[in-house]
Amino acid sequence: MDAVSSMIKKLRPLGLYNTERGTNIRCELEAYAEALDEHRSHIDEVLRECFIASARNYGIETRERVLGALKTNYTLTKRREMLTSRNTVNEKDFTLEALGRFINGLGVNEYDVTENPANNQIAVCVGGSYSDTEANNIKRQIENFLPAHLNPIVYFGGRTWHQFQQQDKTFAQLDADDLNWSQIHML
């Protein structure tokens, strides 16, 4: 129901006002209603943008800016997925599973995590192609997410374990090449 209909419906039982078309009261109510309807549409938009599931523009953009950078090269559905994934991670999540959710929330779907507890190191090899700006943002956010006692190593490119597994080589076949990690990374 629009504002003018609502106001007339509420005033009619009082019997004090003539709300017929063309009267001064009706014209005044229509003027108020015009502003109220416009205000209502803005309220509806603000409410829609408050929630990731229904946000369409600045509700998504504001959250992305807070988390790092706009992800305009992704679809709206993917952007919502990434934000939702990031929201599932909290200050108590320092597991590999949580790190995976966090990395997925950055828009990275192909990565490999290697832990070296003896040296307090964790390495994240990010697969895929990213601009320099996006790669720096991903690296910075992963480094900021990890606990302070860990020495993070985040690098891009190279083959992922998934790609190695697709070669269907045994460990002996890979070992026969006698490559170190840097050489394997450059394959």
mmCIF file of N, CA, C and O in Angstrom, residues 16-115:
data_model
loop_
_atom_site.group_PDB
_atom_site.id
_atom_site.type_symbol
_atom_site.label_atom_id
_atom_site.label_comp_id
_atom_site.label_asym_id
_atom_site.label_seq_id
_atom_site.Cartn_x
_atom_site.Cartn_y
_atom_site.Cartn_z
ATOM 1 N N LEU A 16 -12.968 13.817 10.369
ATOM 2 C CA LEU A 16 -12.613 15.231 10.506
ATOM 3 C C LEU A 16 -12.158 15.865 9.196
ATOM 4 O O LEU A 16 -12.209 17.079 9.038
ATOM 5 N N TYR A 17 -11.699 15.053 8.278
ATOM 6 C CA TYR A 17 -11.082 15.584 7.064
ATOM 7 C C TYR A 17 -11.817 15.090 5.826
ATOM 8 O O TYR A 17 -12.225 13.944 5.743
ATOM 9 N N ASN A 18 -11.929 15.981 4.861
ATOM 10 C CA ASN A 18 -12.477 15.628 3.565
ATOM 11 C C ASN A 18 -11.284 15.212 2.683
ATOM 12 O O ASN A 18 -10.505 16.064 2.260
ATOM 13 N N THR A 19 -11.169 13.938 2.428
ATOM 14 C CA THR A 19 -10.021 13.418 1.679
ATOM 15 C C THR A 19 -10.374 13.087 0.228
ATOM 16 O O THR A 19 -9.652 12.326 -0.422
ATOM 17 N N GLU A 20 -11.439 13.679 -0.292
ATOM 18 C CA GLU A 20 -11.834 13.459 -1.689
ATOM 19 C C GLU A 20 -10.820 14.114 -2.617
ATOM 20 O O GLU A 20 -10.155 15.082 -2.257
ATOM 21 N N ARG A 21 -10.726 13.583 -3.835
ATOM 22 C CA ARG A 21 -9.799 14.132 -4.835
ATOM 23 C C ARG A 21 -10.097 15.608 -5.075
ATOM 24 O O ARG A 21 -11.253 16.013 -5.140
ATOM 25 N N GLY A 22 -9.007 16.386 -5.186
ATOM 26 C CA GLY A 22 -9.140 17.811 -5.501
ATOM 27 C C GLY A 22 -9.211 18.702 -4.272
ATOM 28 O O GLY A 22 -9.074 19.918 -4.402
ATOM 29 N N THR A 23 -9.429 18.163 -3.091
ATOM 30 C CA THR A 23 -9.474 19.003 -1.890
ATOM 31 C C THR A 23 -8.058 19.354 -1.452
ATOM 32 O O THR A 23 -7.081 18.678 -1.793
ATOM 33 N N ASN A 24 -7.960 20.460 -0.664
ATOM 34 C CA ASN A 24 -6.645 20.887 -0.170
ATOM 35 C C ASN A 24 -6.002 19.801 0.704
ATOM 36 O O ASN A 24 -4.792 19.578 0.624
ATOM 37 N N ILE A 25 -6.795 19.153 1.537
ATOM 38 C CA ILE A 25 -6.277 18.102 2.423
ATOM 39 C C ILE A 25 -5.707 16.962 1.588
ATOM 40 O O ILE A 25 -4.600 16.478 1.853
ATOM 41 N N ARG A 26 -6.434 16.551 0.570
ATOM 42 C CA ARG A 26 -5.970 15.447 -0.283
ATOM 43 C C ARG A 26 -4.668 15.825 -0.998
ATOM 44 O O ARG A 26 -3.734 15.039 -1.068
ATOM 45 N N CYS A 27 -4.597 17.056 -1.511
ATOM 46 C CA CYS A 27 -3.379 17.518 -2.197
ATOM 47 C C CYS A 27 -2.202 17.550 -1.222
ATOM 48 O O CYS A 27 -1.074 17.177 -1.577
ATOM 49 N N GLU A 28 -2.441 17.987 -0.003
ATOM 50 C CA GLU A 28 -1.378 18.024 1.009
ATOM 51 C C GLU A 28 -0.915 16.601 1.354
ATOM 52 O O GLU A 28 0.277 16.328 1.447
ATOM 53 N N LEU A 29 -1.878 15.693 1.514
ATOM 54 C CA LEU A 29 -1.531 14.304 1.802
ATOM 55 C C LEU A 29 -0.734 13.682 0.655
ATOM 56 O O LEU A 29 0.217 12.931 0.887
ATOM 57 N N GLU A 30 -1.114 14.001 -0.579
ATOM 58 C CA GLU A 30 -0.389 13.472 -1.735
ATOM 59 C C GLU A 30 1.045 14.008 -1.799
ATOM 60 O O GLU A 30 1.972 13.284 -2.170
ATOM 61 N N ALA A 31 1.228 15.277 -1.390
ATOM 62 C CA ALA A 31 2.581 15.853 -1.361
ATOM 63 C C ALA A 31 3.433 15.138 -0.308
ATOM 64 O O ALA A 31 4.591 14.783 -0.565
ATOM 65 N N TYR A 32 2.855 14.943 0.885
ATOM 66 C CA TYR A 32 3.582 14.204 1.931
ATOM 67 C C TYR A 32 3.886 12.777 1.470
ATOM 68 O O TYR A 32 4.971 12.252 1.695
ATOM 69 N N ALA A 33 2.894 12.160 0.836
ATOM 70 C CA ALA A 33 3.035 10.769 0.409
ATOM 71 C C ALA A 33 4.158 10.605 -0.606
ATOM 72 O O ALA A 33 4.874 9.598 -0.599
ATOM 73 N N GLU A 34 4.317 11.597 -1.483
ATOM 74 C CA GLU A 34 5.388 11.530 -2.482
ATOM 75 C C GLU A 34 6.748 11.399 -1.788
ATOM 76 O O GLU A 34 7.563 10.544 -2.139
ATOM 77 N N ALA A 35 6.982 12.243 -0.781
ATOM 78 C CA ALA A 35 8.252 12.195 -0.045
ATOM 79 C C ALA A 35 8.355 10.917 0.783
ATOM 80 O O ALA A 35 9.425 10.299 0.856
ATOM 81 N N LEU A 36 7.266 10.500 1.400
ATOM 82 C CA LEU A 36 7.290 9.285 2.217
ATOM 83 C C LEU A 36 7.547 8.040 1.383
ATOM 84 O O LEU A 36 8.294 7.142 1.806
ATOM 85 N N ASP A 37 6.953 7.962 0.192
ATOM 86 C CA ASP A 37 7.193 6.813 -0.688
ATOM 87 C C ASP A 37 8.659 6.757 -1.125
ATOM 88 O O ASP A 37 9.269 5.684 -1.168
ATOM 89 N N GLU A 38 9.227 7.921 -1.439
ATOM 90 C CA GLU A 38 10.642 7.977 -1.823
ATOM 91 C C GLU A 38 11.520 7.556 -0.639
ATOM 92 O O GLU A 38 12.461 6.781 -0.793
ATOM 93 N N HIS A 39 11.178 8.045 0.534
ATOM 94 C CA HIS A 39 11.922 7.675 1.748
ATOM 95 C C HIS A 39 11.817 6.166 1.998
ATOM 96 O O HIS A 39 12.809 5.513 2.344
ATOM 97 N N ARG A 40 10.648 5.619 1.797
ATOM 98 C CA ARG A 40 10.433 4.180 1.994
ATOM 99 C C ARG A 40 11.292 3.354 1.038
ATOM 100 O O ARG A 40 11.857 2.335 1.424
ATOM 101 N N SER A 41 11.413 3.814 -0.198
ATOM 102 C CA SER A 41 12.231 3.065 -1.150
ATOM 103 C C SER A 41 13.704 3.077 -0.717
ATOM 104 O O SER A 41 14.411 2.088 -0.890
ATOM 105 N N HIS A 42 14.162 4.197 -0.133
ATOM 106 C CA HIS A 42 15.538 4.254 0.368
ATOM 107 C C HIS A 42 15.722 3.331 1.578
ATOM 108 O O HIS A 42 16.764 2.678 1.705
ATOM 109 N N ILE A 43 14.736 3.271 2.430
ATOM 110 C CA ILE A 43 14.800 2.363 3.594
ATOM 111 C C ILE A 43 14.870 0.914 3.115
ATOM 112 O O ILE A 43 15.665 0.123 3.617
ATOM 113 N N ASP A 44 14.055 0.572 2.111
ATOM 114 C CA ASP A 44 14.084 -0.785 1.563
ATOM 115 C C ASP A 44 15.461 -1.117 0.990
ATOM 116 O O ASP A 44 15.978 -2.216 1.177
ATOM 117 N N GLU A 45 16.063 -0.139 0.313
ATOM 118 C CA GLU A 45 17.392 -0.359 -0.260
ATOM 119 C C GLU A 45 18.435 -0.555 0.836
ATOM 120 O O GLU A 45 19.271 -1.460 0.752
ATOM 121 N N VAL A 46 18.378 0.260 1.874
ATOM 122 C CA VAL A 46 19.324 0.127 2.987
ATOM 123 C C VAL A 46 19.167 -1.235 3.650
ATOM 124 O O VAL A 46 20.161 -1.913 3.935
ATOM 125 N N LEU A 47 17.952 -1.663 3.886
ATOM 126 C CA LEU A 47 17.720 -2.978 4.483
ATOM 127 C C LEU A 47 18.249 -4.095 3.598
ATOM 128 O O LEU A 47 18.861 -5.052 4.079
ATOM 129 N N ARG A 48 18.044 -3.988 2.293
ATOM 130 C CA ARG A 48 18.538 -4.996 1.362
ATOM 131 C C ARG A 48 20.062 -5.055 1.402
ATOM 132 O O ARG A 48 20.656 -6.129 1.406
ATOM 133 N N GLU A 49 20.722 -3.911 1.457
ATOM 134 C CA GLU A 49 22.187 -3.861 1.427
ATOM 135 C C GLU A 49 22.816 -4.254 2.764
ATOM 136 O O GLU A 49 24.020 -4.468 2.842
ATOM 137 N N CYS A 50 22.021 -4.387 3.809
ATOM 138 C CA CYS A 50 22.548 -4.777 5.129
ATOM 139 C C CYS A 50 22.947 -6.249 5.189
ATOM 140 O O CYS A 50 23.709 -6.637 6.063
ATOM 141 N N PHE A 51 22.441 -7.057 4.299
ATOM 142 C CA PHE A 51 22.659 -8.496 4.357
ATOM 143 C C PHE A 51 23.372 -8.978 3.100
ATOM 144 O O PHE A 51 22.993 -8.613 1.984
ATOM 145 N N ILE A 52 24.379 -9.808 3.289
ATOM 146 C CA ILE A 52 25.155 -10.322 2.165
ATOM 147 C C ILE A 52 24.258 -11.030 1.156
ATOM 148 O O ILE A 52 24.409 -10.871 -0.050
ATOM 149 N N ALA A 53 23.306 -11.800 1.647
ATOM 150 C CA ALA A 53 22.453 -12.604 0.758
ATOM 151 C C ALA A 53 21.598 -11.759 -0.174
ATOM 152 O O ALA A 53 21.238 -12.209 -1.263
ATOM 153 N N SER A 54 21.280 -10.525 0.212
ATOM 154 C CA SER A 54 20.412 -9.704 -0.626
ATOM 155 C C SER A 54 21.108 -8.462 -1.181
ATOM 156 O O SER A 54 20.565 -7.797 -2.056
ATOM 157 N N ALA A 55 22.298 -8.148 -0.701
ATOM 158 C CA ALA A 55 23.012 -6.946 -1.155
ATOM 159 C C ALA A 55 23.321 -7.045 -2.640
ATOM 160 O O ALA A 55 23.609 -8.120 -3.160
ATOM 161 N N ARG A 56 23.267 -5.898 -3.311
ATOM 162 C CA ARG A 56 23.520 -5.867 -4.750
ATOM 163 C C ARG A 56 24.702 -4.973 -5.123
ATOM 164 O O ARG A 56 25.362 -5.211 -6.111
ATOM 165 N N ASN A 57 24.899 -3.896 -4.388
ATOM 166 C CA ASN A 57 25.988 -3.005 -4.778
ATOM 167 C C ASN A 57 26.797 -2.524 -3.572
ATOM 168 O O ASN A 57 27.751 -3.179 -3.191
ATOM 169 N N TYR A 58 26.436 -1.396 -2.952
ATOM 170 C CA TYR A 58 27.310 -0.848 -1.915
ATOM 171 C C TYR A 58 27.391 -1.717 -0.664
ATOM 172 O O TYR A 58 28.378 -1.643 0.064
ATOM 173 N N GLY A 59 26.428 -2.585 -0.433
ATOM 174 C CA GLY A 59 26.516 -3.520 0.692
ATOM 175 C C GLY A 59 27.632 -4.530 0.485
ATOM 176 O O GLY A 59 28.344 -4.903 1.411
ATOM 177 N N ILE A 60 27.814 -4.956 -0.756
ATOM 178 C CA ILE A 60 28.911 -5.863 -1.110
ATOM 179 C C ILE A 60 30.225 -5.091 -1.140
ATOM 180 O O ILE A 60 31.231 -5.510 -0.574
ATOM 181 N N GLU A 61 30.216 -3.940 -1.813
ATOM 182 C CA GLU A 61 31.445 -3.155 -1.975
ATOM 183 C C GLU A 61 32.028 -2.706 -0.639
ATOM 184 O O GLU A 61 33.241 -2.753 -0.444
ATOM 185 N N THR A 62 31.190 -2.270 0.280
ATOM 186 C CA THR A 62 31.673 -1.816 1.582
ATOM 187 C C THR A 62 32.365 -2.951 2.333
ATOM 188 O O THR A 62 33.449 -2.774 2.887
ATOM 189 N N ARG A 63 31.758 -4.117 2.330
ATOM 190 C CA ARG A 63 32.374 -5.275 3.000
ATOM 191 C C ARG A 63 33.701 -5.659 2.337
ATOM 192 O O ARG A 63 34.663 -5.991 3.015
ATOM 193 N N GLU A 64 33.732 -5.628 1.015
ATOM 194 C CA GLU A 64 34.967 -5.966 0.309
ATOM 195 C C GLU A 64 36.077 -4.961 0.619
ATOM 196 O O GLU A 64 37.232 -5.353 0.807
ATOM 197 N N ARG A 65 35.741 -3.682 0.695
ATOM 198 C CA ARG A 65 36.754 -2.670 1.032
ATOM 199 C C ARG A 65 37.307 -2.892 2.434
ATOM 200 O O ARG A 65 38.504 -2.738 2.662
ATOM 201 N N VAL A 66 36.439 -3.235 3.364
ATOM 202 C CA VAL A 66 36.885 -3.502 4.732
ATOM 203 C C VAL A 66 37.839 -4.693 4.752
ATOM 204 O O VAL A 66 38.828 -4.707 5.483
ATOM 205 N N LEU A 67 37.567 -5.693 3.925
ATOM 206 C CA LEU A 67 38.374 -6.912 3.900
ATOM 207 C C LEU A 67 39.590 -6.818 2.982
ATOM 208 O O LEU A 67 40.407 -7.729 2.954
ATOM 209 N N GLY A 68 39.719 -5.751 2.231
ATOM 210 C CA GLY A 68 40.899 -5.634 1.384
ATOM 211 C C GLY A 68 40.673 -4.869 0.111
ATOM 212 O O GLY A 68 41.086 -3.737 0.002
ATOM 213 N N ALA A 69 40.009 -5.472 -0.841
ATOM 214 C CA ALA A 69 39.851 -4.833 -2.151
ATOM 215 C C ALA A 69 38.563 -5.293 -2.808
ATOM 216 O O ALA A 69 38.052 -6.365 -2.507
ATOM 217 N N LEU A 70 38.074 -4.454 -3.715
ATOM 218 C CA LEU A 70 36.872 -4.807 -4.469
ATOM 219 C C LEU A 70 37.168 -5.989 -5.389
ATOM 220 O O LEU A 70 38.253 -6.103 -5.942
ATOM 221 N N LYS A 71 36.194 -6.853 -5.529
ATOM 222 C CA LYS A 71 36.327 -8.045 -6.380
ATOM 223 C C LYS A 71 35.379 -7.930 -7.559
ATOM 224 O O LYS A 71 34.604 -8.835 -7.842
ATOM 225 N N THR A 72 35.443 -6.819 -8.267
ATOM 226 C CA THR A 72 34.491 -6.548 -9.349
ATOM 227 C C THR A 72 34.646 -7.473 -10.546
ATOM 228 O O THR A 72 33.753 -7.534 -11.382
ATOM 229 N N ASN A 73 35.758 -8.196 -10.630
ATOM 230 C CA ASN A 73 35.935 -9.118 -11.749
ATOM 231 C C ASN A 73 35.203 -10.443 -11.533
ATOM 232 O O ASN A 73 35.208 -11.298 -12.397
ATOM 233 N N TYR A 74 34.566 -10.615 -10.376
ATOM 234 C CA TYR A 74 33.781 -11.813 -10.082
ATOM 235 C C TYR A 74 32.294 -11.500 -10.214
ATOM 236 O O TYR A 74 31.873 -10.348 -10.110
ATOM 237 N N THR A 75 31.502 -12.543 -10.388
ATOM 238 C CA THR A 75 30.049 -12.360 -10.440
ATOM 239 C C THR A 75 29.541 -12.002 -9.048
ATOM 240 O O THR A 75 30.214 -12.253 -8.043
ATOM 241 N N LEU A 76 28.352 -11.446 -9.000
ATOM 242 C CA LEU A 76 27.749 -11.081 -7.715
ATOM 243 C C LEU A 76 27.581 -12.313 -6.828
ATOM 244 O O LEU A 76 27.846 -12.265 -5.622
ATOM 245 N N THR A 77 27.197 -13.433 -7.415
ATOM 246 C CA THR A 77 27.034 -14.678 -6.650
ATOM 247 C C THR A 77 28.353 -15.117 -6.044
ATOM 248 O O THR A 77 28.416 -15.487 -4.867
ATOM 249 N N LYS A 78 29.426 -15.073 -6.826
ATOM 250 C CA LYS A 78 30.752 -15.460 -6.327
ATOM 251 C C LYS A 78 31.221 -14.511 -5.233
ATOM 252 O O LYS A 78 31.800 -14.933 -4.231
ATOM 253 N N ARG A 79 30.961 -13.216 -5.399
ATOM 254 C CA ARG A 79 31.341 -12.235 -4.382
ATOM 255 C C ARG A 79 30.609 -12.507 -3.070
ATOM 256 O O ARG A 79 31.199 -12.421 -1.998
ATOM 257 N N ARG A 80 29.331 -12.852 -3.167
ATOM 258 C CA ARG A 80 28.577 -13.191 -1.962
ATOM 259 C C ARG A 80 29.146 -14.441 -1.306
ATOM 260 O O ARG A 80 29.271 -14.516 -0.081
ATOM 261 N N GLU A 81 29.483 -15.457 -2.131
ATOM 262 C CA GLU A 81 30.089 -16.691 -1.604
ATOM 263 C C GLU A 81 31.372 -16.394 -0.848
ATOM 264 O O GLU A 81 31.607 -16.926 0.239
ATOM 265 N N MET A 82 32.222 -15.558 -1.432
ATOM 266 C CA MET A 82 33.504 -15.241 -0.805
ATOM 267 C C MET A 82 33.295 -14.504 0.520
ATOM 268 O O MET A 82 33.955 -14.815 1.514
ATOM 269 N N LEU A 83 32.378 -13.549 0.546
ATOM 270 C CA LEU A 83 32.107 -12.818 1.788
ATOM 271 C C LEU A 83 31.519 -13.736 2.858
ATOM 272 O O LEU A 83 31.879 -13.654 4.026
ATOM 273 N N THR A 84 30.626 -14.618 2.449
ATOM 274 C CA THR A 84 30.036 -15.562 3.393
ATOM 275 C C THR A 84 31.107 -16.493 3.945
ATOM 276 O O THR A 84 31.138 -16.776 5.147
ATOM 277 N N SER A 85 31.986 -16.950 3.080
ATOM 278 C CA SER A 85 33.090 -17.814 3.519
ATOM 279 C C SER A 85 33.975 -17.092 4.519
ATOM 280 O O SER A 85 34.382 -17.660 5.538
ATOM 281 N N ARG A 86 34.275 -15.825 4.255
ATOM 282 C CA ARG A 86 35.107 -15.044 5.173
ATOM 283 C C ARG A 86 34.404 -14.859 6.518
ATOM 284 O O ARG A 86 35.045 -14.821 7.559
ATOM 285 N N ASN A 87 33.079 -14.749 6.501
ATOM 286 C CA ASN A 87 32.334 -14.562 7.744
ATOM 287 C C ASN A 87 32.299 -15.814 8.607
ATOM 288 O O ASN A 87 31.968 -15.742 9.784
ATOM 289 N N THR A 88 32.611 -16.973 8.030
ATOM 290 C CA THR A 88 32.601 -18.201 8.823
ATOM 291 C C THR A 88 33.873 -18.357 9.637
ATOM 292 O O THR A 88 33.954 -19.221 10.495
ATOM 293 N N VAL A 89 34.873 -17.529 9.358
ATOM 294 C CA VAL A 89 36.154 -17.594 10.067
ATOM 295 C C VAL A 89 36.133 -16.535 11.161
ATOM 296 O O VAL A 89 35.823 -15.377 10.911
ATOM 297 N N ASN A 90 36.495 -16.953 12.380
ATOM 298 C CA ASN A 90 36.548 -15.982 13.475
ATOM 299 C C ASN A 90 37.892 -16.031 14.180
ATOM 300 O O ASN A 90 38.796 -16.745 13.767
ATOM 301 N N GLU A 91 38.019 -15.293 15.262
ATOM 302 C CA GLU A 91 39.300 -15.168 15.964
ATOM 303 C C GLU A 91 39.768 -16.462 16.624
ATOM 304 O O GLU A 91 40.910 -16.565 17.042
ATOM 305 N N LYS A 92 38.937 -17.459 16.699
ATOM 306 C CA LYS A 92 39.322 -18.735 17.311
ATOM 307 C C LYS A 92 39.691 -19.797 16.273
ATOM 308 O O LYS A 92 40.026 -20.906 16.621
ATOM 309 N N ASP A 93 39.615 -19.438 15.013
ATOM 310 C CA ASP A 93 39.870 -20.396 13.931
ATOM 311 C C ASP A 93 41.317 -20.328 13.455
ATOM 312 O O ASP A 93 41.671 -19.472 12.638
ATOM 313 N N PHE A 94 42.145 -21.227 13.971
ATOM 314 C CA PHE A 94 43.523 -21.305 13.517
ATOM 315 C C PHE A 94 43.851 -22.744 13.151
ATOM 316 O O PHE A 94 44.881 -23.282 13.526
ATOM 317 N N THR A 95 42.965 -23.346 12.389
ATOM 318 C CA THR A 95 43.167 -24.707 11.901
ATOM 319 C C THR A 95 43.404 -24.636 10.399
ATOM 320 O O THR A 95 43.145 -23.612 9.763
ATOM 321 N N LEU A 96 43.884 -25.741 9.839
ATOM 322 C CA LEU A 96 44.063 -25.775 8.386
ATOM 323 C C LEU A 96 42.736 -25.608 7.654
ATOM 324 O O LEU A 96 42.666 -24.979 6.599
ATOM 325 N N GLU A 97 41.683 -26.181 8.237
ATOM 326 C CA GLU A 97 40.352 -26.049 7.627
ATOM 327 C C GLU A 97 39.917 -24.586 7.573
ATOM 328 O O GLU A 97 39.423 -24.109 6.558
ATOM 329 N N ALA A 98 40.140 -23.859 8.676
ATOM 330 C CA ALA A 98 39.779 -22.440 8.722
ATOM 331 C C ALA A 98 40.637 -21.638 7.756
ATOM 332 O O ALA A 98 40.137 -20.728 7.083
ATOM 333 N N LEU A 99 41.917 -21.975 7.661
ATOM 334 C CA LEU A 99 42.791 -21.305 6.703
ATOM 335 C C LEU A 99 42.276 -21.536 5.279
ATOM 336 O O LEU A 99 42.245 -20.608 4.466
ATOM 337 N N GLY A 100 41.832 -22.745 4.994
ATOM 338 C CA GLY A 100 41.269 -23.051 3.680
ATOM 339 C C GLY A 100 40.026 -22.227 3.391
ATOM 340 O O GLY A 100 39.868 -21.694 2.287
ATOM 341 N N ARG A 101 39.129 -22.113 4.368
ATOM 342 C CA ARG A 101 37.923 -21.288 4.192
ATOM 343 C C ARG A 101 38.312 -19.829 3.960
ATOM 344 O O ARG A 101 37.732 -19.137 3.127
ATOM 345 N N PHE A 102 39.316 -19.373 4.713
ATOM 346 C CA PHE A 102 39.776 -17.999 4.575
ATOM 347 C C PHE A 102 40.335 -17.765 3.170
ATOM 348 O O PHE A 102 40.007 -16.780 2.515
ATOM 349 N N ILE A 103 41.184 -18.679 2.717
ATOM 350 C CA ILE A 103 41.785 -18.537 1.389
ATOM 351 C C ILE A 103 40.706 -18.595 0.307
ATOM 352 O O ILE A 103 40.734 -17.818 -0.648
ATOM 353 N N ASN A 104 39.725 -19.488 0.455
ATOM 354 C CA ASN A 104 38.606 -19.531 -0.497
ATOM 355 C C ASN A 104 37.841 -18.216 -0.487
ATOM 356 O O ASN A 104 37.352 -17.772 -1.521
ATOM 357 N N GLY A 105 37.731 -17.601 0.687
ATOM 358 C CA GLY A 105 37.055 -16.315 0.809
ATOM 359 C C GLY A 105 37.781 -15.189 0.094
ATOM 360 O O GLY A 105 37.208 -14.142 -0.176
ATOM 361 N N LEU A 106 39.057 -15.404 -0.215
ATOM 362 C CA LEU A 106 39.823 -14.417 -0.987
ATOM 363 C C LEU A 106 39.633 -14.608 -2.488
ATOM 364 O O LEU A 106 40.162 -13.848 -3.284
ATOM 365 N N GLY A 107 38.901 -15.653 -2.868
ATOM 366 C CA GLY A 107 38.688 -15.942 -4.283
ATOM 367 C C GLY A 107 39.710 -16.904 -4.852
ATOM 368 O O GLY A 107 39.788 -17.086 -6.055
ATOM 369 N N VAL A 108 40.497 -17.522 -3.970
ATOM 370 C CA VAL A 108 41.517 -18.472 -4.403
ATOM 371 C C VAL A 108 40.946 -19.873 -4.243
ATOM 372 O O VAL A 108 40.581 -20.275 -3.140
ATOM 373 N N ASN A 109 40.884 -20.617 -5.330
ATOM 374 C CA ASN A 109 40.339 -21.971 -5.268
ATOM 375 C C ASN A 109 41.413 -23.034 -5.388
ATOM 376 O O ASN A 109 41.190 -24.185 -5.057
ATOM 377 N N GLU A 110 42.580 -22.653 -5.883
ATOM 378 C CA GLU A 110 43.644 -23.613 -6.091
ATOM 379 C C GLU A 110 44.866 -23.178 -5.277
ATOM 380 O O GLU A 110 45.471 -22.147 -5.556
ATOM 381 N N TYR A 111 45.196 -23.959 -4.271
ATOM 382 C CA TYR A 111 46.322 -23.628 -3.405
ATOM 383 C C TYR A 111 46.806 -24.895 -2.722
ATOM 384 O O TYR A 111 46.128 -25.912 -2.698
ATOM 385 N N ASP A 112 47.996 -24.805 -2.173
ATOM 386 C CA ASP A 112 48.562 -25.919 -1.419
ATOM 387 C C ASP A 112 49.210 -25.343 -0.170
ATOM 388 O O ASP A 112 49.937 -24.349 -0.260
ATOM 389 N N VAL A 113 48.946 -25.956 0.975
ATOM 390 C CA VAL A 113 49.509 -25.497 2.241
ATOM 391 C C VAL A 113 50.477 -26.552 2.750
ATOM 392 O O VAL A 113 50.144 -27.734 2.810
ATOM 393 N N THR A 114 51.680 -26.106 3.109
ATOM 394 C CA THR A 114 52.696 -26.995 3.671
ATOM 395 C C THR A 114 53.116 -26.451 5.024
ATOM 396 O O THR A 114 53.485 -25.281 5.140
ATOM 397 N N GLU A 115 53.041 -27.306 6.034
ATOM 398 C CA GLU A 115 53.419 -26.900 7.385
ATOM 399 C C GLU A 115 54.816 -27.408 7.723
ATOM 400 O O GLU A 115 55.194 -28.512 7.350
#
